[in-house]
PDB file of C-alpha atoms in Angstrom:
ATOM      1  CA  ASP A  22     -76.821  15.733 -30.380  1.00 51.00           C
ATOM      2  CA  ASN A  23     -73.544  17.024 -29.528  1.00 55.00           C
ATOM      3  CA  GLY A  24     -74.106  20.694 -29.735  1.00 56.00           C
ATOM      4  CA  GLY A  25     -71.958  20.980 -32.729  1.00 55.00           C
ATOM      5  CA  GLU A  26     -68.956  18.833 -32.414  1.00 65.00           C
ATOM      6  CA  ASP A  27     -68.377  16.633 -34.805  1.00 69.00           C
ATOM      7  CA  THR A  28     -66.088  13.805 -33.353  1.00 74.00           C
ATOM      8  CA  LYS A  29     -65.585  10.385 -35.581  1.00 80.00           C
ATOM      9  CA  GLU A  30     -64.623   7.171 -34.132  1.00 83.00           C
ATOM     10  CA  ILE A  31     -62.794   4.921 -34.700  1.00 83.00           C
ATOM     11  CA  VAL A  32     -65.024   1.320 -35.275  1.00 86.00           C
ATOM     12  CA  LEU A  33     -62.536  -1.813 -35.738  1.00 85.00           C
ATOM     13  CA  THR A  34     -64.119  -5.005 -37.457  1.00 90.00           C
ATOM     14  CA  PRO A  35     -63.252  -8.751 -35.469  1.00 90.00           C
ATOM     15  CA  GLY A  36     -60.319  -9.503 -37.667  1.00 92.00           C
ATOM     16  CA  GLU A  37     -58.969  -5.614 -36.964  1.00 90.00           C
ATOM     17  CA  LYS A  38     -58.742  -6.335 -33.366  1.00 92.00           C
ATOM     18  CA  VAL A  39     -57.246 -10.182 -33.119  1.00 94.00           C
ATOM     19  CA  VAL A  40     -54.647  -7.638 -35.602  1.00 93.00           C
ATOM     20  CA  ALA A  41     -54.789  -4.651 -33.620  1.00 93.00           C
ATOM     21  CA  ALA A  42     -54.234  -6.814 -29.785  1.00 95.00           C
ATOM     22  CA  THR A  43     -51.798  -9.529 -31.318  1.00 96.00           C
ATOM     23  CA  ARG A  44     -49.758  -6.733 -32.218  1.00 96.00           C
ATOM     24  CA  LEU A  45     -49.418  -5.181 -29.901  1.00 96.00           C
ATOM     25  CA  SER A  46     -48.662  -8.580 -28.236  1.00 97.00           C
ATOM     26  CA  MET A  47     -45.844  -9.643 -30.308  1.00 97.00           C
ATOM     27  CA  TRP A  48     -44.454  -5.458 -29.523  1.00 97.00           C
ATOM     28  CA  PHE A  49     -45.337  -6.322 -25.261  1.00 97.00           C
ATOM     29  CA  GLY A  50     -43.094  -9.708 -25.793  1.00 97.00           C
ATOM     30  CA  ILE A  51     -40.074  -7.714 -27.840  1.00 97.00           C
ATOM     31  CA  PHE A  52     -39.726  -5.276 -25.555  1.00 97.00           C
ATOM     32  CA  CYS A  53     -39.311  -7.855 -22.687  1.00 97.00           C
ATOM     33  CA  PHE A  54     -37.395  -9.691 -25.305  1.00 97.00           C
ATOM     34  CA  ALA A  55     -35.024  -7.533 -24.601  1.00 97.00           C
ATOM     35  CA  SER A  56     -35.237  -5.851 -21.274  1.00 97.00           C
ATOM     36  CA  VAL A  57     -33.965  -9.143 -20.221  1.00 96.00           C
ATOM     37  CA  CYS A  58     -30.792  -9.604 -22.411  1.00 95.00           C
ATOM     38  CA  ALA A  59     -29.947  -5.559 -20.931  1.00 94.00           C
ATOM     39  CA  TYR A  60     -29.952  -7.020 -17.979  1.00 92.00           C
ATOM     40  CA  TYR A  61     -27.767  -9.567 -18.231  1.00 87.00           C
ATOM     41  CA  ILE A  62     -25.445  -7.974 -20.591  1.00 87.00           C
ATOM     42  CA  GLY A  63     -25.353  -5.351 -18.053  1.00 85.00           C
ATOM     43  CA  LYS A  64     -24.626  -7.820 -15.445  1.00 78.00           C
ATOM     44  CA  GLU A  65     -21.712  -9.193 -16.839  1.00 74.00           C
ATOM     45  CA  LEU A  66     -20.059  -5.749 -18.348  1.00 78.00           C
ATOM     46  CA  ILE A  67     -20.450  -3.922 -14.951  1.00 79.00           C
ATOM     47  CA  PRO A  68     -19.589  -6.612 -12.544  1.00 75.00           C
ATOM     48  CA  THR A  69     -19.572  -6.749  -8.488  1.00 81.00           C
ATOM     49  CA  LYS A  70     -17.733  -8.131  -6.380  1.00 83.00           C
ATOM     50  CA  MET A  71     -19.110 -11.068  -6.167  1.00 86.00           C
ATOM     51  CA  SER A  72     -18.873 -11.564  -9.764  1.00 87.00           C
ATOM     52  CA  PRO A  73     -16.295 -14.662 -10.850  1.00 89.00           C
ATOM     53  CA  ASN A  74     -14.194 -12.193 -12.643  1.00 87.00           C
ATOM     54  CA  SER A  75     -13.695  -9.557 -10.092  1.00 89.00           C
ATOM     55  CA  VAL A  76     -13.098 -11.980  -7.753  1.00 92.00           C
ATOM     56  CA  PHE A  77      -9.796 -14.064 -10.307  1.00 93.00           C
ATOM     57  CA  ASN A  78      -8.356 -10.029 -10.883  1.00 91.00           C
ATOM     58  CA  SER A  79      -8.407  -9.538  -6.622  1.00 93.00           C
ATOM     59  CA  ALA A  80      -7.083 -13.020  -5.534  1.00 94.00           C
ATOM     60  CA  SER A  81      -4.778 -13.464  -8.564  1.00 94.00           C
ATOM     61  CA  LYS A  82      -3.286  -9.657  -7.207  1.00 94.00           C
ATOM     62  CA  VAL A  83      -3.085 -11.135  -3.973  1.00 95.00           C
ATOM     63  CA  VAL A  84      -1.054 -14.318  -5.526  1.00 94.00           C
ATOM     64  CA  ARG A  85       0.930 -12.447  -6.971  1.00 93.00           C
ATOM     65  CA  ASP A  86       2.300 -10.050  -4.557  1.00 93.00           C
ATOM     66  CA  ASN A  87       2.556 -13.772  -1.624  1.00 94.00           C
ATOM     67  CA  PRO A  88       6.574 -14.137  -0.799  1.00 94.00           C
ATOM     68  CA  GLN A  89       6.365 -17.830  -0.515  1.00 94.00           C
ATOM     69  CA  VAL A  90       4.359 -18.950  -4.066  1.00 93.00           C
ATOM     70  CA  GLN A  91       7.021 -15.854  -5.575  1.00 93.00           C
ATOM     71  CA  ARG A  92       9.515 -18.233  -3.708  1.00 92.00           C
ATOM     72  CA  GLN A  93       7.962 -21.412  -4.927  1.00 92.00           C
ATOM     73  CA  TYR A  94       6.268 -20.855  -7.892  1.00 93.00           C
ATOM     74  CA  GLY A  95       9.037 -17.646  -9.493  1.00 90.00           C
ATOM     75  CA  ASP A  96       7.938 -14.257 -10.191  1.00 87.00           C
ATOM     76  CA  SER A  97       6.709 -14.678 -13.598  1.00 89.00           C
ATOM     77  CA  LEU A  98       3.181 -16.065 -12.815  1.00 93.00           C
ATOM     78  CA  LYS A  99       0.587 -16.209 -15.161  1.00 92.00           C
ATOM     79  CA  PHE A 100      -2.938 -16.237 -14.037  1.00 92.00           C
ATOM     80  CA  TYR A 101      -5.845 -18.407 -16.688  1.00 90.00           C
ATOM     81  CA  GLY A 102      -8.860 -19.322 -16.512  1.00 86.00           C
ATOM     82  CA  LYS A 103     -10.426 -23.398 -17.021  1.00 81.00           C
ATOM     83  CA  ASP A 104      -8.089 -25.024 -18.938  1.00 70.00           C
ATOM     84  CA  HIS A 105      -9.078 -27.166 -21.749  1.00 65.00           C
ATOM     85  CA  GLY A 106      -6.443 -30.345 -22.406  1.00 62.00           C
ATOM     86  CA  GLY A 107      -3.647 -30.455 -25.529  1.00 57.00           C
ATOM     87  CA  HIS A 108      -1.109 -27.950 -25.184  1.00 58.00           C
ATOM     88  CA  ARG A 109      -3.021 -25.109 -27.320  1.00 57.00           C
ATOM     89  CA  GLU A 110      -2.904 -21.951 -26.272  1.00 59.00           C
ATOM     90  CA  GLY A 111      -6.525 -20.820 -26.746  1.00 54.00           C
ATOM     91  CA  ARG A 112      -9.319 -19.225 -24.876  1.00 58.00           C
ATOM     92  CA  ARG A 113      -8.915 -20.170 -21.495  1.00 64.00           C
ATOM     93  CA  ASN A 114     -10.594 -17.270 -19.207  1.00 72.00           C
ATOM     94  CA  PHE A 115     -13.723 -18.912 -18.260  1.00 81.00           C
ATOM     95  CA  ILE A 116     -13.075 -18.528 -14.900  1.00 86.00           C
ATOM     96  CA  GLU A 117     -15.065 -21.943 -12.830  1.00 89.00           C
ATOM     97  CA  HIS A 118     -16.731 -20.911 -10.560  1.00 91.00           C
ATOM     98  CA  THR A 119     -20.070 -21.658  -7.506  1.00 92.00           C
ATOM     99  CA  GLN A 120     -22.398 -19.829  -6.118  1.00 92.00           C
ATOM    100  CA  TYR A 121     -24.178 -20.142  -3.187  1.00 92.00           C
ATOM    101  CA  THR A 122     -25.479 -19.143  -0.272  1.00 93.00           C
ATOM    102  CA  ASN A 123     -23.638 -20.133   3.160  1.00 89.00           C
ATOM    103  CA  GLU A 124     -26.256 -22.021   5.148  1.00 88.00           C
ATOM    104  CA  GLU A 125     -24.026 -21.245   8.478  1.00 83.00           C
ATOM    105  CA  ASP A 126     -24.423 -17.552   8.219  1.00 82.00           C
ATOM    106  CA  GLY A 127     -26.720 -16.900   5.685  1.00 86.00           C
ATOM    107  CA  SER A 128     -23.937 -14.586   3.121  1.00 89.00           C
ATOM    108  CA  LYS A 129     -24.222 -15.142  -0.815  1.00 93.00           C
ATOM    109  CA  ARG A 130     -20.430 -17.533  -1.689  1.00 94.00           C
ATOM    110  CA  THR A 131     -19.008 -16.909  -4.865  1.00 94.00           C
ATOM    111  CA  ARG A 132     -16.119 -19.897  -4.805  1.00 95.00           C
ATOM    112  CA  VAL A 133     -13.869 -19.571  -7.692  1.00 95.00           C
ATOM    113  CA  ARG A 134     -11.670 -22.118  -9.221  1.00 95.00           C
ATOM    114  CA  PHE A 135      -7.999 -20.721 -11.453  1.00 93.00           C
ATOM    115  CA  ASN A 136      -4.872 -21.371 -12.727  1.00 92.00           C
ATOM    116  CA  MET A 137      -1.329 -20.345 -12.178  1.00 93.00           C
ATOM    117  CA  GLU A 138       2.066 -20.942 -13.974  1.00 93.00           C
ATOM    118  CA  GLY A 139       4.910 -20.533 -13.530  1.00 92.00           C
ATOM    119  CA  GLN A 140       9.376 -20.883 -14.143  1.00 92.00           C
ATOM    120  CA  PHE A 141       9.718 -23.178 -11.594  1.00 90.00           C
ATOM    121  CA  ALA A 142       6.235 -24.898 -11.296  1.00 91.00           C
ATOM    122  CA  SER A 143       2.179 -24.491 -11.731  1.00 92.00           C
ATOM    123  CA  ALA A 144      -1.279 -24.850  -9.039  1.00 94.00           C
ATOM    124  CA  PHE A 145      -4.428 -24.972  -8.792  1.00 94.00           C
ATOM    125  CA  CYS A 146      -5.830 -21.540  -7.192  1.00 95.00           C
ATOM    126  CA  PHE A 147      -9.243 -21.428  -5.187  1.00 96.00           C
ATOM    127  CA  ALA A 148     -10.507 -18.750  -3.530  1.00 96.00           C
ATOM    128  CA  GLU A 149     -13.641 -17.368  -2.157  1.00 95.00           C
ATOM    129  CA  VAL A 150     -15.764 -13.495  -1.143  1.00 94.00           C
ATOM    130  CA  SER A 151     -18.615 -13.367   1.732  1.00 93.00           C
ATOM    131  CA  SER A 152     -20.756 -10.978   0.895  1.00 90.00           C
ATOM    132  CA  GLU A 153     -21.618  -9.517   4.759  1.00 87.00           C
ATOM    133  CA  MET A 154     -17.359  -8.952   3.716  1.00 87.00           C
ATOM    134  CA  SER A 155     -16.025  -5.822   2.163  1.00 86.00           C
ATOM    135  CA  SER A 156     -14.740  -5.223  -1.121  1.00 84.00           C
ATOM    136  CA  GLY A 157     -10.823  -7.040  -1.596  1.00 84.00           C
ATOM    137  CA  GLU A 158     -11.077  -9.321   1.894  1.00 91.00           C
ATOM    138  CA  PHE A 159     -11.805 -12.905   0.829  1.00 94.00           C
ATOM    139  CA  VAL A 160     -12.688 -16.155   3.257  1.00 93.00           C
ATOM    140  CA  TYR A 161      -9.538 -18.224   2.121  1.00 95.00           C
ATOM    141  CA  ILE A 162      -6.722 -18.157  -1.219  1.00 96.00           C
ATOM    142  CA  LEU A 163      -5.182 -21.324  -1.487  1.00 96.00           C
ATOM    143  CA  VAL A 164      -2.698 -22.175  -4.024  1.00 96.00           C
ATOM    144  CA  GLN A 165      -1.955 -25.971  -4.775  1.00 96.00           C
ATOM    145  CA  ASP A 166       0.666 -27.467  -6.733  1.00 94.00           C
ATOM    146  CA  LYS A 167      -0.335 -29.652  -9.651  1.00 92.00           C
ATOM    147  CA  GLN A 168       2.633 -31.816  -9.141  1.00 92.00           C
ATOM    148  CA  THR A 169       2.863 -32.757  -5.266  1.00 93.00           C
ATOM    149  CA  GLY A 170      -0.567 -31.457  -4.483  1.00 92.00           C
ATOM    150  CA  ARG A 171       0.908 -29.342  -1.700  1.00 94.00           C
ATOM    151  CA  VAL A 172      -0.944 -26.521  -0.287  1.00 94.00           C
ATOM    152  CA  ILE A 173      -0.492 -22.853   0.355  1.00 94.00           C
ATOM    153  CA  THR A 174      -2.464 -20.960   2.497  1.00 94.00           C
ATOM    154  CA  VAL A 175      -2.470 -17.008   1.348  1.00 94.00           C
ATOM    155  CA  VAL A 176      -5.231 -15.837   3.170  1.00 94.00           C
ATOM    156  CA  ASP A 177      -7.750 -17.823   5.434  1.00 92.00           C
ATOM    157  CA  ASN A 178     -10.316 -16.285   7.914  1.00 90.00           C
ATOM    158  CA  ARG A 179     -12.979 -19.016   8.173  1.00 88.00           C
ATOM    159  CA  ALA A 180     -11.854 -18.986  12.071  1.00 84.00           C
ATOM    160  CA  ALA A 181     -12.619 -15.727  12.258  1.00 82.00           C
ATOM    161  CA  MET A 182     -15.449 -15.445  10.311  1.00 82.00           C
ATOM    162  CA  THR A 183     -16.869 -18.514  12.556  1.00 81.00           C
ATOM    163  CA  ALA A 184     -15.869 -16.058  15.538  1.00 76.00           C
ATOM    164  CA  GLN A 185     -17.681 -13.165  14.322  1.00 76.00           C
ATOM    165  CA  ARG A 186     -20.515 -15.310  14.274  1.00 77.00           C
ATOM    166  CA  LEU A 187     -19.502 -17.279  17.232  1.00 76.00           C
ATOM    167  CA  ALA A 188     -19.289 -14.275  18.705  1.00 71.00           C
ATOM    168  CA  GLY A 189     -22.541 -12.192  17.920  1.00 70.00           C
ATOM    169  CA  GLY A 190     -21.173  -8.676  17.161  1.00 62.00           C
ATOM    170  CA  ASN A 191     -19.202  -8.201  20.090  1.00 66.00           C
ATOM    171  CA  LYS A 192     -15.725  -7.382  19.766  1.00 67.00           C
ATOM    172  CA  GLU A 193     -14.146  -8.651  22.883  1.00 71.00           C
ATOM    173  CA  THR A 194     -16.114 -11.531  21.741  1.00 70.00           C
ATOM    174  CA  ALA A 195     -15.079 -12.173  18.591  1.00 63.00           C
ATOM    175  CA  ASP A 196     -11.472 -12.210  19.500  1.00 70.00           C
ATOM    176  CA  ALA A 197     -11.290 -13.975  21.894  1.00 70.00           C
ATOM    177  CA  MET A 198     -13.033 -16.446  20.137  1.00 63.00           C
ATOM    178  CA  LYS A 199     -10.473 -15.239  17.369  1.00 64.00           C
ATOM    179  CA  GLN A 200      -7.771 -16.190  19.180  1.00 69.00           C
ATOM    180  CA  LEU A 201      -8.667 -19.450  21.035  1.00 68.00           C
ATOM    181  CA  LEU A 202      -9.583 -20.854  17.121  1.00 63.00           C
ATOM    182  CA  GLY A 203      -6.183 -20.014  16.194  1.00 63.00           C
ATOM    183  CA  GLY A 204      -7.834 -16.493  13.251  1.00 54.00           C
ATOM    184  CA  GLY A 205      -5.659 -14.212  14.952  1.00 50.00           C
ATOM    185  CA  GLY A 206      -3.877 -12.697  12.107  1.00 49.00           C
ATOM    186  CA  ALA A 207      -3.555 -16.227   9.645  1.00 44.00           C
ATOM    187  CA  GLY A 208      -3.807 -14.245   6.514  1.00 45.00           C
ATOM    188  CA  LYS A 209      -1.411 -11.880   6.910  1.00 43.00           C
ATOM    189  CA  ASN A 210       1.602 -13.872   5.821  1.00 41.00           C
TER     190      ASN A 210
END
């Protein structure tokens, strides 16, 4: 006796239990798929300093402002991603990139390659950023002429990063190592 309370339990047959479990599993799978899609869409639409498009945008600004590049290629510079050959204009917004972990210092790195055209010539641009550096700083930015292969070093902090790593955080030792390795002000043309 329930003490006068009427309770109604829903009794499911084994077939109904299978249908209910299948329906629950299907909705769980749909939820997981939607969550993964939302993550990757968010990752693409909200770029970080390590994303290829962010590196491309900030590196192209630095290259555009470099006086040596302006002298060599002209003032009106055009930057774009991978050229798929041919002489057609089209979607050239894919930025070739490599994301890896540096074995020496364990930092995450993003390396990009993109194209630049000026009034006088065209070139490949190479840039790399490190998770250990602040936003807007580069490991290096290089511009290589497509015809001659001549390289213009816009920014090169590789020696400074090596000095910092060898100094182990000691500022005086890092400055001495920078001078020794030739990294003192190398990125300031």
